Amino acid sequence: MPFQLISVDTSVLPTDVLTFYDDNFYQMVEIIVGPAEAKLLEAQGIRSVYSFLNTEDAFHILSIQCSTLNNIKKSICFEADDNTFIVKPGCRNVMNEINHHDFIIRTLNEWFEKHYMELNIRNTSLIENEDFKILFITNGSSEEACILCSCRAKVHLTKFRQNFSLSNYYKHMKSKSCTMIKKKKIINCTTDDQSNIDDDHDSSDDEIPESTASSKRKRFKK
C-alpha cells in the first residue's frame, strides 16, 4: 500500500512564536499539538522555542522508567507486550513539523538581518503568511518542505542532516523574478522620498527670508 502524502500548513502558528516563553510557550504547544506534548516539554524544562530547537529528541526521555512520566506515556505512546513504550507516529510528526517550522523562521530572520542592505531594503522584515508561507509534506517516513513566496513561486527546500536548508529560497529572493522583494524596494523608495520631502519642508519653515527679516528690524527701530 503506497504512503499517503500529508500536507501541513503551519500558518496556524503565531507569527511571534519565537518570543514565547514559559506559560505562553506551553499554551501554544497545547493548542497546536496537545496537552500531553506540552506536559512532556514542561517536564524536561524546555521553556521556549530556542530550547526546543536545541533539544535533539524531545521524546527520548520516554524511554526512561519514571513514574512522573507515566500519564504522559499513556497519551503519547503505545505500550508493547514487553512493557516498552513506542511514541505514536502522529505525535512525533507534529512535533517535528513545529521544530522544522521554528528553525526555518529563526534562520530566515537571521539571514535577512545580515543581507537586507545587499537587497537594497531598509526598515522592514519578512512576515510569515504575508510575504511567505511554509508547507510541510510527509510521505511515510520522509519529510519534504517548501516555501510559498507571495510572488507565487514555490521553492523546495533541501534536507541537510536533521534540518532543511534555505539556500534555494535565498537565491530566489536575490533573483529578478521575486516580485515580493521588488515591492519592498518600491515601498522603501516611496517612504524615503516622502521623508526627504518632509525634511525639506521643515527646513524651509525654519528659514526666514532676508528681506522679511530686514523689514521686521526696520519696524521696531526707533
PDB file of C-alpha atoms in Angstrom:
ATOM      1  CA  MET A   1       0.000   0.000   0.000  1.00  0.00           C
ATOM      2  CA  PRO A   2       1.561   3.359  -1.012  1.00  0.00           C
ATOM      3  CA  PHE A   3       2.193   6.002   1.619  1.00  0.00           C
ATOM      4  CA  GLN A   4      -0.292   8.842   1.797  1.00  0.00           C
ATOM      5  CA  LEU A   5       1.009  12.342   1.141  1.00  0.00           C
ATOM      6  CA  ILE A   6       0.048  14.617   4.015  1.00  0.00           C
ATOM      7  CA  SER A   7       0.422  18.373   3.596  1.00  0.00           C
ATOM      8  CA  VAL A   8       0.677  20.531   6.684  1.00  0.00           C
ATOM      9  CA  ASP A   9       0.175  24.296   6.566  1.00  0.00           C
ATOM     10  CA  THR A  10       1.908  25.883   9.559  1.00  0.00           C
ATOM     11  CA  SER A  11       0.131  29.228   9.127  1.00  0.00           C
ATOM     12  CA  VAL A  12      -1.865  28.387  12.272  1.00  0.00           C
ATOM     13  CA  LEU A  13       1.278  29.065  14.311  1.00  0.00           C
ATOM     14  CA  PRO A  14       1.555  32.587  15.780  1.00  0.00           C
ATOM     15  CA  THR A  15       3.891  34.871  13.824  1.00  0.00           C
ATOM     16  CA  ASP A  16       5.658  35.860  17.055  1.00  0.00           C
ATOM     17  CA  VAL A  17       6.134  32.269  18.204  1.00  0.00           C
ATOM     18  CA  LEU A  18       9.881  32.821  18.667  1.00  0.00           C
ATOM     19  CA  THR A  19       9.159  35.207  21.545  1.00  0.00           C
ATOM     20  CA  PHE A  20       7.053  32.747  23.560  1.00  0.00           C
ATOM     21  CA  TYR A  21       8.406  31.598  26.924  1.00  0.00           C
ATOM     22  CA  ASP A  22       7.095  29.508  29.832  1.00  0.00           C
ATOM     23  CA  ASP A  23       3.272  29.604  30.096  1.00  0.00           C
ATOM     24  CA  ASN A  24       2.791  31.266  26.696  1.00  0.00           C
ATOM     25  CA  PHE A  25       5.006  28.646  25.079  1.00  0.00           C
ATOM     26  CA  TYR A  26       3.281  25.698  26.790  1.00  0.00           C
ATOM     27  CA  GLN A  27      -0.175  27.072  25.957  1.00  0.00           C
ATOM     28  CA  MET A  28       0.801  27.369  22.299  1.00  0.00           C
ATOM     29  CA  VAL A  29       2.081  23.764  22.244  1.00  0.00           C
ATOM     30  CA  GLU A  30      -1.093  22.576  23.978  1.00  0.00           C
ATOM     31  CA  ILE A  31      -3.322  24.280  21.406  1.00  0.00           C
ATOM     32  CA  ILE A  32      -1.333  23.228  18.326  1.00  0.00           C
ATOM     33  CA  VAL A  33      -0.164  19.746  19.373  1.00  0.00           C
ATOM     34  CA  GLY A  34      -1.874  18.668  22.574  1.00  0.00           C
ATOM     35  CA  PRO A  35      -1.775  18.863  26.389  1.00  0.00           C
ATOM     36  CA  ALA A  36       0.339  15.719  26.787  1.00  0.00           C
ATOM     37  CA  GLU A  37       3.037  17.084  24.484  1.00  0.00           C
ATOM     38  CA  ALA A  38       3.022  20.377  26.399  1.00  0.00           C
ATOM     39  CA  LYS A  39       3.486  18.497  29.684  1.00  0.00           C
ATOM     40  CA  LEU A  40       6.303  16.474  28.101  1.00  0.00           C
ATOM     41  CA  LEU A  41       8.236  19.641  27.278  1.00  0.00           C
ATOM     42  CA  GLU A  42       7.493  21.207  30.646  1.00  0.00           C
ATOM     43  CA  ALA A  43       8.732  18.095  32.468  1.00  0.00           C
ATOM     44  CA  GLN A  44      12.083  18.491  30.701  1.00  0.00           C
ATOM     45  CA  GLY A  45      12.403  22.202  31.372  1.00  0.00           C
ATOM     46  CA  ILE A  46      12.039  23.068  27.673  1.00  0.00           C
ATOM     47  CA  ARG A  47      10.652  26.572  28.193  1.00  0.00           C
ATOM     48  CA  SER A  48      10.905  28.228  24.777  1.00  0.00           C
ATOM     49  CA  VAL A  49      11.296  27.680  21.057  1.00  0.00           C
ATOM     50  CA  TYR A  50      15.060  28.146  21.335  1.00  0.00           C
ATOM     51  CA  SER A  51      15.484  25.446  23.979  1.00  0.00           C
ATOM     52  CA  PHE A  52      13.158  23.221  21.936  1.00  0.00           C
ATOM     53  CA  LEU A  53      15.340  23.684  18.850  1.00  0.00           C
ATOM     54  CA  ASN A  54      18.412  22.731  20.852  1.00  0.00           C
ATOM     55  CA  THR A  55      16.807  19.505  22.070  1.00  0.00           C
ATOM     56  CA  GLU A  56      17.807  16.633  19.801  1.00  0.00           C
ATOM     57  CA  ASP A  57      14.842  14.384  20.637  1.00  0.00           C
ATOM     58  CA  ALA A  58      12.107  15.568  22.992  1.00  0.00           C
ATOM     59  CA  PHE A  59      10.683  12.022  23.120  1.00  0.00           C
ATOM     60  CA  HIS A  60      13.898  10.290  24.213  1.00  0.00           C
ATOM     61  CA  ILE A  61      13.072  10.795  27.885  1.00  0.00           C
ATOM     62  CA  LEU A  62      10.057   8.499  27.495  1.00  0.00           C
ATOM     63  CA  SER A  63      12.427   5.533  27.277  1.00  0.00           C
ATOM     64  CA  ILE A  64      13.313   6.078  30.933  1.00  0.00           C
ATOM     65  CA  GLN A  65      11.441   4.274  33.689  1.00  0.00           C
ATOM     66  CA  CYS A  66       9.969   7.158  35.682  1.00  0.00           C
ATOM     67  CA  SER A  67       6.605   7.265  37.462  1.00  0.00           C
ATOM     68  CA  THR A  68       6.330  11.018  36.821  1.00  0.00           C
ATOM     69  CA  LEU A  69       6.086  10.319  33.084  1.00  0.00           C
ATOM     70  CA  ASN A  70       3.513   7.502  33.250  1.00  0.00           C
ATOM     71  CA  ASN A  71       0.458   9.641  32.446  1.00  0.00           C
ATOM     72  CA  ILE A  72       2.304  11.350  29.598  1.00  0.00           C
ATOM     73  CA  LYS A  73       3.372   7.977  28.188  1.00  0.00           C
ATOM     74  CA  LYS A  74      -0.226   6.734  28.177  1.00  0.00           C
ATOM     75  CA  SER A  75      -1.271   9.678  25.991  1.00  0.00           C
ATOM     76  CA  ILE A  76       1.698   9.814  23.625  1.00  0.00           C
ATOM     77  CA  CYS A  77       2.851   6.195  23.352  1.00  0.00           C
ATOM     78  CA  PHE A  78       1.735   2.661  22.574  1.00  0.00           C
ATOM     79  CA  GLU A  79       2.585   0.145  25.267  1.00  0.00           C
ATOM     80  CA  ALA A  80       4.008  -3.038  23.765  1.00  0.00           C
ATOM     81  CA  ASP A  81       3.506  -6.507  25.226  1.00  0.00           C
ATOM     82  CA  ASP A  82       7.003  -6.395  26.710  1.00  0.00           C
ATOM     83  CA  ASN A  83       6.034  -3.219  28.641  1.00  0.00           C
ATOM     84  CA  THR A  84       8.106  -0.946  26.420  1.00  0.00           C
ATOM     85  CA  PHE A  85       6.643   2.292  25.070  1.00  0.00           C
ATOM     86  CA  ILE A  86       6.628   3.395  21.420  1.00  0.00           C
ATOM     87  CA  VAL A  87       5.867   7.013  20.509  1.00  0.00           C
ATOM     88  CA  LYS A  88       2.807   7.344  18.268  1.00  0.00           C
ATOM     89  CA  PRO A  89       3.873   8.421  14.743  1.00  0.00           C
ATOM     90  CA  GLY A  90       1.285  11.211  14.634  1.00  0.00           C
ATOM     91  CA  CYS A  91       2.626  12.798  17.819  1.00  0.00           C
ATOM     92  CA  ARG A  92       6.211  12.646  16.593  1.00  0.00           C
ATOM     93  CA  ASN A  93       5.341  14.048  13.146  1.00  0.00           C
ATOM     94  CA  VAL A  94       3.553  17.118  14.512  1.00  0.00           C
ATOM     95  CA  MET A  95       6.364  17.882  16.947  1.00  0.00           C
ATOM     96  CA  ASN A  96       8.907  17.506  14.126  1.00  0.00           C
ATOM     97  CA  GLU A  97       6.935  19.924  11.959  1.00  0.00           C
ATOM     98  CA  ILE A  98       6.879  22.547  14.702  1.00  0.00           C
ATOM     99  CA  ASN A  99      10.610  22.043  15.176  1.00  0.00           C
ATOM    100  CA  HIS A 100      11.293  22.479  11.442  1.00  0.00           C
ATOM    101  CA  HIS A 101       8.981  25.490  11.241  1.00  0.00           C
ATOM    102  CA  ASP A 102      10.662  27.316  14.104  1.00  0.00           C
ATOM    103  CA  PHE A 103      14.123  26.514  12.738  1.00  0.00           C
ATOM    104  CA  ILE A 104      13.183  27.899   9.305  1.00  0.00           C
ATOM    105  CA  ILE A 105      11.719  31.103  10.766  1.00  0.00           C
ATOM    106  CA  ARG A 106      14.717  31.738  13.009  1.00  0.00           C
ATOM    107  CA  THR A 107      17.235  31.004  10.229  1.00  0.00           C
ATOM    108  CA  LEU A 108      15.358  33.162   7.719  1.00  0.00           C
ATOM    109  CA  ASN A 109      15.185  36.105  10.135  1.00  0.00           C
ATOM    110  CA  GLU A 110      18.908  35.857  10.885  1.00  0.00           C
ATOM    111  CA  TRP A 111      19.765  35.728   7.173  1.00  0.00           C
ATOM    112  CA  PHE A 112      17.543  38.700   6.330  1.00  0.00           C
ATOM    113  CA  GLU A 113      19.076  40.823   9.098  1.00  0.00           C
ATOM    114  CA  LYS A 114      22.512  40.214   7.562  1.00  0.00           C
ATOM    115  CA  HIS A 115      21.543  40.741   3.910  1.00  0.00           C
ATOM    116  CA  TYR A 116      18.775  43.377   3.809  1.00  0.00           C
ATOM    117  CA  MET A 117      21.281  46.077   2.822  1.00  0.00           C
ATOM    118  CA  GLU A 118      22.523  43.875  -0.005  1.00  0.00           C
ATOM    119  CA  LEU A 119      18.912  43.606  -1.209  1.00  0.00           C
ATOM    120  CA  ASN A 120      18.650  47.407  -1.021  1.00  0.00           C
ATOM    121  CA  ILE A 121      15.882  47.217   1.564  1.00  0.00           C
ATOM    122  CA  ARG A 122      15.658  49.071   4.866  1.00  0.00           C
ATOM    123  CA  ASN A 123      13.277  49.381   7.799  1.00  0.00           C
ATOM    124  CA  THR A 124      11.366  46.221   7.026  1.00  0.00           C
ATOM    125  CA  SER A 125      11.281  42.493   7.727  1.00  0.00           C
ATOM    126  CA  LEU A 126       9.869  39.288   6.281  1.00  0.00           C
ATOM    127  CA  ILE A 127       6.418  38.461   7.633  1.00  0.00           C
ATOM    128  CA  GLU A 128       5.112  34.906   7.623  1.00  0.00           C
ATOM    129  CA  ASN A 129       1.696  34.426   5.976  1.00  0.00           C
ATOM    130  CA  GLU A 130       2.121  37.812   4.290  1.00  0.00           C
ATOM    131  CA  ASP A 131       5.448  37.558   2.448  1.00  0.00           C
ATOM    132  CA  PHE A 132       5.682  33.762   2.504  1.00  0.00           C
ATOM    133  CA  LYS A 133       4.142  30.543   3.815  1.00  0.00           C
ATOM    134  CA  ILE A 134       5.780  27.289   4.877  1.00  0.00           C
ATOM    135  CA  LEU A 135       4.356  23.959   3.767  1.00  0.00           C
ATOM    136  CA  PHE A 136       5.443  20.535   5.009  1.00  0.00           C
ATOM    137  CA  ILE A 137       4.703  17.294   3.173  1.00  0.00           C
ATOM    138  CA  THR A 138       5.014  13.940   4.915  1.00  0.00           C
ATOM    139  CA  ASN A 139       5.392  10.858   2.746  1.00  0.00           C
ATOM    140  CA  GLY A 140       5.627   7.922   5.087  1.00  0.00           C
ATOM    141  CA  SER A 141       8.902   8.319   6.956  1.00  0.00           C
ATOM    142  CA  SER A 142      10.270  11.010   4.620  1.00  0.00           C
ATOM    143  CA  GLU A 143       9.719  14.735   5.067  1.00  0.00           C
ATOM    144  CA  GLU A 144       9.635  17.491   2.486  1.00  0.00           C
ATOM    145  CA  ALA A 145       9.267  21.228   2.877  1.00  0.00           C
ATOM    146  CA  CYS A 146       8.721  24.180   0.588  1.00  0.00           C
ATOM    147  CA  ILE A 147       8.209  27.910   0.901  1.00  0.00           C
ATOM    148  CA  LEU A 148       5.331  29.540  -0.948  1.00  0.00           C
ATOM    149  CA  CYS A 149       6.515  33.061  -1.724  1.00  0.00           C
ATOM    150  CA  SER A 150       3.894  35.803  -2.036  1.00  0.00           C
ATOM    151  CA  CYS A 151       5.110  36.295  -5.619  1.00  0.00           C
ATOM    152  CA  ARG A 152       3.506  32.847  -6.268  1.00  0.00           C
ATOM    153  CA  ALA A 153       6.804  31.000  -6.584  1.00  0.00           C
ATOM    154  CA  LYS A 154       7.033  27.603  -4.890  1.00  0.00           C
ATOM    155  CA  VAL A 155      10.558  26.959  -3.635  1.00  0.00           C
ATOM    156  CA  HIS A 156      11.516  23.465  -2.491  1.00  0.00           C
ATOM    157  CA  LEU A 157      13.914  23.171   0.439  1.00  0.00           C
ATOM    158  CA  THR A 158      16.599  20.510   0.550  1.00  0.00           C
ATOM    159  CA  LYS A 159      17.207  18.423   3.662  1.00  0.00           C
ATOM    160  CA  PHE A 160      20.619  18.824   5.279  1.00  0.00           C
ATOM    161  CA  ARG A 161      21.199  16.410   8.148  1.00  0.00           C
ATOM    162  CA  GLN A 162      18.268  16.930  10.512  1.00  0.00           C
ATOM    163  CA  ASN A 163      17.131  20.327   9.207  1.00  0.00           C
ATOM    164  CA  PHE A 164      16.089  21.986   5.969  1.00  0.00           C
ATOM    165  CA  SER A 165      18.435  24.285   4.058  1.00  0.00           C
ATOM    166  CA  LEU A 166      17.033  27.635   2.903  1.00  0.00           C
ATOM    167  CA  SER A 167      19.673  28.271   0.217  1.00  0.00           C
ATOM    168  CA  ASN A 168      17.126  27.834  -2.600  1.00  0.00           C
ATOM    169  CA  TYR A 169      14.867  30.496  -1.107  1.00  0.00           C
ATOM    170  CA  TYR A 170      17.792  32.855  -0.586  1.00  0.00           C
ATOM    171  CA  LYS A 171      18.646  32.517  -4.285  1.00  0.00           C
ATOM    172  CA  HIS A 172      15.025  33.159  -5.212  1.00  0.00           C
ATOM    173  CA  MET A 173      14.819  36.378  -3.172  1.00  0.00           C
ATOM    174  CA  LYS A 174      18.028  37.643  -4.794  1.00  0.00           C
ATOM    175  CA  SER A 175      16.732  36.869  -8.293  1.00  0.00           C
ATOM    176  CA  LYS A 176      14.905  39.341 -10.532  1.00  0.00           C
ATOM    177  CA  SER A 177      11.826  37.112 -10.596  1.00  0.00           C
ATOM    178  CA  CYS A 178      10.916  37.690  -6.929  1.00  0.00           C
ATOM    179  CA  THR A 179       8.320  40.461  -7.071  1.00  0.00           C
ATOM    180  CA  MET A 180       7.884  40.301  -3.289  1.00  0.00           C
ATOM    181  CA  ILE A 181      11.355  41.795  -2.792  1.00  0.00           C
ATOM    182  CA  LYS A 182      10.740  44.282  -5.625  1.00  0.00           C
ATOM    183  CA  LYS A 183       7.603  45.546  -3.874  1.00  0.00           C
ATOM    184  CA  LYS A 184       9.524  46.023  -0.645  1.00  0.00           C
ATOM    185  CA  LYS A 185      12.128  48.063  -2.548  1.00  0.00           C
ATOM    186  CA  ILE A 186       9.402  50.281  -4.041  1.00  0.00           C
ATOM    187  CA  ILE A 187       7.816  50.816  -0.628  1.00  0.00           C
ATOM    188  CA  ASN A 188      11.187  51.772   0.832  1.00  0.00           C
ATOM    189  CA  CYS A 189      11.901  54.213  -2.002  1.00  0.00           C
ATOM    190  CA  THR A 190       8.482  55.836  -1.569  1.00  0.00           C
ATOM    191  CA  THR A 191       8.994  56.122   2.178  1.00  0.00           C
ATOM    192  CA  ASP A 192      12.451  57.657   1.726  1.00  0.00           C
ATOM    193  CA  ASP A 193      11.152  60.180  -0.841  1.00  0.00           C
ATOM    194  CA  GLN A 194       8.344  61.252   1.468  1.00  0.00           C
ATOM    195  CA  SER A 195      10.792  61.567   4.344  1.00  0.00           C
ATOM    196  CA  ASN A 196      13.042  63.811   2.233  1.00  0.00           C
ATOM    197  CA  ILE A 197      10.066  65.993   1.290  1.00  0.00           C
ATOM    198  CA  ASP A 198       9.082  66.353   4.934  1.00  0.00           C
ATOM    199  CA  ASP A 199      12.665  67.236   5.894  1.00  0.00           C
ATOM    200  CA  ASP A 200      12.865  69.871   3.142  1.00  0.00           C
ATOM    201  CA  HIS A 201       9.541  71.330   4.254  1.00  0.00           C
ATOM    202  CA  ASP A 202      10.677  71.548   7.873  1.00  0.00           C
ATOM    203  CA  SER A 203      13.931  73.193   6.810  1.00  0.00           C
ATOM    204  CA  SER A 204      12.124  75.797   4.698  1.00  0.00           C
ATOM    205  CA  ASP A 205       9.851  76.669   7.625  1.00  0.00           C
ATOM    206  CA  ASP A 206      12.871  77.310   9.821  1.00  0.00           C
ATOM    207  CA  GLU A 207      14.449  79.714   7.319  1.00  0.00           C
ATOM    208  CA  ILE A 208      13.353  83.357   7.341  1.00  0.00           C
ATOM    209  CA  PRO A 209      13.915  85.299   4.102  1.00  0.00           C
ATOM    210  CA  GLU A 210      16.453  88.116   4.470  1.00  0.00           C
ATOM    211  CA  SER A 211      14.012  90.725   3.102  1.00  0.00           C
ATOM    212  CA  THR A 212      11.403  89.757   5.684  1.00  0.00           C
ATOM    213  CA  ALA A 213      13.942  89.852   8.485  1.00  0.00           C
ATOM    214  CA  SER A 214      15.162  93.315   7.397  1.00  0.00           C
ATOM    215  CA  SER A 215      11.585  94.592   7.229  1.00  0.00           C
ATOM    216  CA  LYS A 216      10.913  93.437  10.781  1.00  0.00           C
ATOM    217  CA  ARG A 217      14.075  95.143  12.047  1.00  0.00           C
ATOM    218  CA  LYS A 218      13.010  98.441  10.436  1.00  0.00           C
ATOM    219  CA  ARG A 219       9.569  98.343  12.066  1.00  0.00           C
ATOM    220  CA  PHE A 220      10.961  98.012  15.549  1.00  0.00           C
ATOM    221  CA  LYS A 221      13.774 100.528  15.034  1.00  0.00           C
ATOM    222  CA  LYS A 222      13.222 103.780  16.942  1.00  0.00           C
TER     223      LYS A 222
END
